[in-house]
CSV table of C-alpha atoms in Angstrom, one decimal:
chain,number,residue,atom,x,y,z
A,1,MET,CA,22.7,-30.1,62.4
A,2,PRO,CA,23.5,-26.2,61.5
A,3,SER,CA,23.6,-23.8,64.6
A,4,ARG,CA,20.6,-21.4,65.2
A,5,ALA,CA,23.2,-18.6,64.1
A,6,ILE,CA,23.9,-19.6,60.8
A,7,ARG,CA,20.5,-20.9,59.9
A,8,PRO,CA,19.4,-17.5,58.5
A,9,ILE,CA,22.4,-17.3,56.7
A,10,LEU,CA,21.9,-20.5,55.0
A,11,ILE,CA,18.3,-19.6,54.2
A,12,VAL,CA,19.2,-16.4,52.5
A,13,LEU,CA,22.1,-18.3,50.4
A,14,LEU,CA,19.3,-20.7,49.3
A,15,ALA,CA,16.7,-18.0,48.4
A,16,LEU,CA,19.5,-16.4,46.2
A,17,ALA,CA,20.3,-19.6,44.5
A,18,LEU,CA,16.8,-20.3,43.7
A,19,ALA,CA,16.2,-16.9,42.3
A,20,THR,CA,19.1,-17.0,40.1
A,21,PRO,CA,18.4,-19.0,36.9
A,22,ALA,CA,21.1,-21.8,36.1
A,23,GLY,CA,23.9,-20.8,34.1
A,24,ALA,CA,22.6,-16.9,33.9
A,25,VAL,CA,25.0,-14.5,32.6
A,26,GLU,CA,24.9,-10.7,31.5
A,27,PRO,CA,23.2,-10.5,27.9
A,28,SER,CA,25.6,-9.4,24.9
A,29,ILE,CA,22.8,-8.8,22.8
A,30,ILE,CA,19.5,-7.2,24.0
A,31,ILE,CA,16.5,-7.1,22.0
A,32,ARG,CA,14.7,-4.2,23.4
A,33,LYS,CA,11.5,-4.3,21.1
A,34,LEU,CA,10.4,-6.4,18.5
A,35,THR,CA,7.0,-5.9,16.7
A,36,ILE,CA,6.0,-8.1,13.8
A,37,ASP,CA,2.7,-7.8,12.3
A,38,ILE,CA,1.6,-10.3,9.5
A,39,THR,CA,-1.5,-9.8,7.3
A,40,VAL,CA,-2.6,-12.9,5.3
A,41,GLY,CA,-4.9,-13.0,2.5
A,42,ALA,CA,-7.4,-15.7,1.7
A,43,ASP,CA,-5.0,-16.7,-1.3
A,44,GLY,CA,-2.1,-17.2,1.0
A,45,HIS,CA,-0.3,-14.0,0.2
A,46,ALA,CA,1.0,-12.1,3.1
A,47,THR,CA,2.6,-8.6,4.0
A,48,THR,CA,5.0,-8.5,7.2
A,49,ILE,CA,5.9,-5.4,8.8
A,50,THR,CA,8.7,-5.5,11.5
A,51,HIS,CA,10.1,-3.1,14.0
A,52,ARG,CA,13.3,-3.9,15.8
A,53,GLU,CA,15.2,-2.5,18.4
A,54,GLN,CA,18.3,-4.2,19.6
A,55,SER,CA,21.6,-3.2,21.5
A,56,PRO,CA,24.9,-4.5,21.8
A,57,ALA,CA,26.3,-4.7,25.4
A,58,SER,CA,30.0,-4.8,24.5
A,59,ILE,CA,32.5,-3.7,21.7
A,60,ALA,CA,32.4,-7.4,20.3
A,61,ALA,CA,28.7,-7.6,20.2
A,62,ALA,CA,28.7,-4.1,18.3
A,63,SER,CA,31.1,-5.5,15.8
A,64,GLN,CA,28.5,-8.4,15.4
A,65,LEU,CA,25.4,-6.3,15.1
A,66,GLY,CA,26.7,-3.5,13.3
A,67,GLN,CA,25.9,-5.2,10.0
A,68,PHE,CA,22.4,-7.0,10.2
A,69,PRO,CA,21.5,-9.0,7.3
A,70,ILE,CA,17.9,-9.8,6.5
A,71,GLY,CA,17.5,-12.7,4.1
A,72,PHE,CA,14.8,-13.2,1.6
A,73,ASN,CA,13.8,-15.2,-1.6
A,74,PRO,CA,13.4,-12.5,-4.5
A,75,SER,CA,11.4,-15.3,-6.6
A,76,LEU,CA,8.7,-15.4,-3.8
A,77,GLU,CA,9.0,-11.9,-2.0
A,78,ARG,CA,9.7,-8.3,-2.0
A,79,LEU,CA,12.0,-6.8,0.9
A,80,ASP,CA,12.0,-3.1,1.5
A,81,ILE,CA,14.0,-1.4,4.1
A,82,LEU,CA,11.7,1.5,5.2
A,83,GLN,CA,13.8,2.9,7.9
A,84,ALA,CA,17.1,2.4,9.9
A,85,TYR,CA,19.3,4.3,12.1
A,86,THR,CA,21.6,4.3,15.2
A,87,ARG,CA,20.3,5.7,18.3
A,88,LYS,CA,23.2,6.8,20.4
A,89,ILE,CA,23.2,6.5,24.1
A,90,ASP,CA,23.1,10.3,24.3
A,91,GLY,CA,19.8,10.4,22.4
A,92,SER,CA,21.1,11.5,18.8
A,93,ARG,CA,20.5,9.5,15.7
A,94,LYS,CA,22.6,8.3,12.7
A,95,GLU,CA,20.5,7.6,9.8
A,96,VAL,CA,21.1,4.6,7.3
A,97,ASP,CA,20.8,5.6,3.6
A,98,THR,CA,18.3,2.9,3.2
A,99,ALA,CA,18.2,3.7,-0.6
A,100,GLY,CA,21.8,2.5,-1.1
A,101,ILE,CA,21.3,-0.8,0.2
A,102,ARG,CA,21.5,-3.7,-2.4
A,103,ALA,CA,20.6,-7.4,-2.3
A,104,GLN,CA,23.2,-9.9,-2.6
A,105,LEU,CA,23.6,-13.7,-2.5
A,106,ALA,CA,23.6,-14.7,1.1
A,107,PRO,CA,26.7,-16.3,2.4
A,108,GLY,CA,27.3,-20.1,1.2
A,109,VAL,CA,24.5,-20.0,-1.7
A,110,PRO,CA,27.0,-20.2,-4.5
A,111,ASN,CA,28.2,-23.6,-3.3
A,112,VAL,CA,24.7,-24.9,-3.0
A,113,PRO,CA,22.9,-24.2,-6.2
A,114,ILE,CA,19.3,-25.6,-4.9
A,115,PHE,CA,19.4,-22.3,-2.7
A,116,GLN,CA,20.5,-19.9,-5.5
A,117,ASP,CA,17.5,-17.6,-5.0
A,118,VAL,CA,18.3,-16.9,-1.5
A,119,GLN,CA,19.6,-13.5,-1.1
A,120,GLU,CA,20.0,-10.8,1.8
A,121,LYS,CA,20.0,-7.1,2.4
A,122,VAL,CA,22.8,-6.0,4.7
A,123,VAL,CA,22.0,-2.9,6.9
A,124,VAL,CA,25.1,-1.3,8.0
A,125,PHE,CA,24.5,0.7,11.4
A,126,PRO,CA,26.8,3.6,11.5
A,127,ASP,CA,28.9,4.3,14.8
A,128,LEU,CA,27.2,1.7,16.5
A,129,GLY,CA,28.8,1.1,20.0
A,130,ALA,CA,28.3,-0.8,23.3
A,131,GLY,CA,24.9,0.6,24.8
A,132,ASP,CA,23.7,2.1,21.4
A,133,THR,CA,20.6,0.9,20.0
A,134,GLU,CA,20.2,-0.1,16.2
A,135,VAL,CA,16.5,0.6,15.0
A,136,ILE,CA,15.1,-0.8,11.9
A,137,ASN,CA,11.8,-1.0,10.1
A,138,TYR,CA,11.2,-3.1,7.1
A,139,ARG,CA,8.3,-4.7,5.0
A,140,GLN,CA,8.3,-8.4,3.4
A,141,LYS,CA,5.2,-8.6,0.8
A,142,THR,CA,4.6,-12.2,-0.8
A,143,GLU,CA,4.6,-12.1,-4.6
A,144,ARG,CA,4.1,-15.9,-4.9
A,145,PRO,CA,3.3,-18.2,-1.8
A,146,LEU,CA,5.9,-21.2,-1.5
A,147,PHE,CA,2.8,-23.3,-1.8
A,148,GLU,CA,0.1,-22.0,-3.7
A,149,GLY,CA,-2.6,-20.6,-1.7
A,150,GLN,CA,-0.9,-21.8,1.6
A,151,PHE,CA,0.7,-19.9,4.6
A,152,LEU,CA,3.1,-21.0,7.1
A,153,TRP,CA,5.5,-19.1,9.3
A,154,ALA,CA,7.7,-19.7,12.4
A,155,TYR,CA,9.8,-18.0,14.9
A,156,GLU,CA,12.0,-19.1,17.7
A,157,PHE,CA,13.6,-17.5,20.7
A,158,PRO,CA,17.6,-18.2,21.3
A,159,ARG,CA,18.2,-18.3,24.9
A,160,THR,CA,21.5,-16.5,24.6
A,161,ILE,CA,19.7,-13.3,23.9
A,162,ALA,CA,18.0,-11.0,26.2
A,163,TRP,CA,14.2,-10.4,24.8
A,164,LEU,CA,12.6,-7.5,26.7
A,165,ASP,CA,9.5,-6.8,24.8
A,166,VAL,CA,8.1,-9.1,21.9
A,167,ALA,CA,4.6,-8.8,20.3
A,168,ILE,CA,3.9,-10.8,17.2
A,169,THR,CA,0.4,-10.8,15.3
A,170,VAL,CA,-1.0,-12.4,12.4
A,171,THR,CA,-4.5,-11.3,11.1
A,172,ALA,CA,-6.3,-13.4,8.4
A,173,PRO,CA,-10.1,-13.7,7.2
A,174,ALA,CA,-12.2,-15.9,9.4
A,175,ASP,CA,-12.7,-18.3,6.6
A,176,TYR,CA,-9.0,-18.8,6.0
A,177,LYS,CA,-8.3,-21.3,8.8
A,178,LEU,CA,-5.0,-20.9,10.3
A,179,ASN,CA,-3.3,-23.9,12.8
A,180,THR,CA,-1.1,-22.4,15.5
A,181,GLU,CA,1.2,-24.0,17.9
A,182,SER,CA,3.6,-22.3,20.6
A,183,PHE,CA,5.8,-23.4,23.5
A,184,GLY,CA,6.8,-20.9,26.4
A,185,VAL,CA,5.1,-18.1,24.6
A,186,ASP,CA,2.0,-16.4,25.7
A,187,PHE,CA,-0.8,-16.8,23.2
A,188,THR,CA,-4.3,-15.2,22.3
A,189,ARG,CA,-7.0,-15.8,19.7
A,190,THR,CA,-9.4,-13.1,19.2
A,191,GLU,CA,-12.3,-12.9,16.2
A,192,GLN,CA,-13.9,-9.7,15.1
A,193,ASP,CA,-15.6,-8.3,11.9
A,194,GLY,CA,-14.8,-11.3,9.6
A,195,SER,CA,-11.1,-11.5,10.7
A,196,VAL,CA,-9.3,-13.7,13.2
A,197,ARG,CA,-6.2,-12.0,15.1
A,198,TYR,CA,-3.5,-14.3,16.5
A,199,ALA,CA,-1.2,-12.6,19.0
A,200,TRP,CA,1.9,-13.7,20.9
A,201,HIS,CA,3.8,-11.8,23.5
A,202,TYR,CA,7.1,-12.9,24.8
A,203,ARG,CA,9.6,-11.6,27.4
A,204,ALA,CA,12.8,-13.3,28.8
A,205,PRO,CA,15.5,-10.9,29.9
A,206,GLU,CA,17.6,-13.6,31.6
A,207,VAL,CA,20.2,-15.4,29.1
A,208,ILE,CA,22.4,-18.4,29.3
A,209,ALA,CA,26.1,-18.3,28.3
A,210,GLU,CA,25.5,-20.8,25.5
A,211,ASP,CA,23.0,-23.3,24.3
A,212,LEU,CA,24.4,-27.0,24.0
A,213,GLY,CA,21.1,-28.7,23.6
A,214,VAL,CA,21.5,-32.1,21.8
A,215,ILE,CA,18.0,-31.7,20.3
A,216,ALA,CA,17.1,-29.6,17.3
A,217,SER,CA,16.5,-25.9,18.5
A,218,TRP,CA,12.6,-26.2,17.1
A,219,ASP,CA,12.2,-29.0,19.9
A,220,ARG,CA,13.5,-27.0,22.8
A,221,LEU,CA,13.5,-23.3,22.5
A,222,PRO,CA,10.6,-20.9,23.0
A,223,ARG,CA,8.7,-20.8,19.9
A,224,LEU,CA,5.5,-20.4,17.6
A,225,PHE,CA,4.3,-22.0,14.4
A,226,VAL,CA,1.4,-20.8,12.4
A,227,SER,CA,0.3,-22.5,9.4
A,228,SER,CA,-2.9,-23.0,6.9
A,229,PHE,CA,-1.7,-26.7,6.6
A,230,PRO,CA,-3.6,-29.0,9.1
A,231,ASP,CA,-0.3,-30.7,10.3
A,232,TYR,CA,3.2,-31.5,9.0
């Protein structure tokens, strides 16, 4: 048995081991703030406003985040970049000329004709370095639902990214029933003045080096689903 002299040391080591998540590492990408507000109409049309602030923790991560693609289908929706800029560590800002952002085919689309409608707008953040923050606001508006009269949306949270503050809301008429499912995400539902507000909050600053899960990401990651369909 351990002597009385070393027992306190073992207790401290055990406490540290329990307090540190298995496989925890320093994050390379930090989502400082993410808000997504979706307004759904009785016909399934929706308008989504997204505000995202994210920082690279290294030069390699800055190179990865410096060009931020946003995918969309112009046959079904419209995507508008409202504002984008790099916020330097010293607080100064370097604006992105959003008028110069053009839609282009998403990578791999020319080789897969069935997805030829999928495009993306790539936002290039100027002078993005380690510790800086790229800030972007954009709006997506449904012009034709994928399924007439229906709405469906989902989001997952990779564990290799640090999520500091996430707030997602979906607001719909009370008589337009939406079904929800979430895992590892705080959820509330409130009803007022003929509308229902579905809200999710998430925070996970600890990350893992890599995710080698053998099952699909939707079956293991923190996530949320919302849909007008009763089931899948």
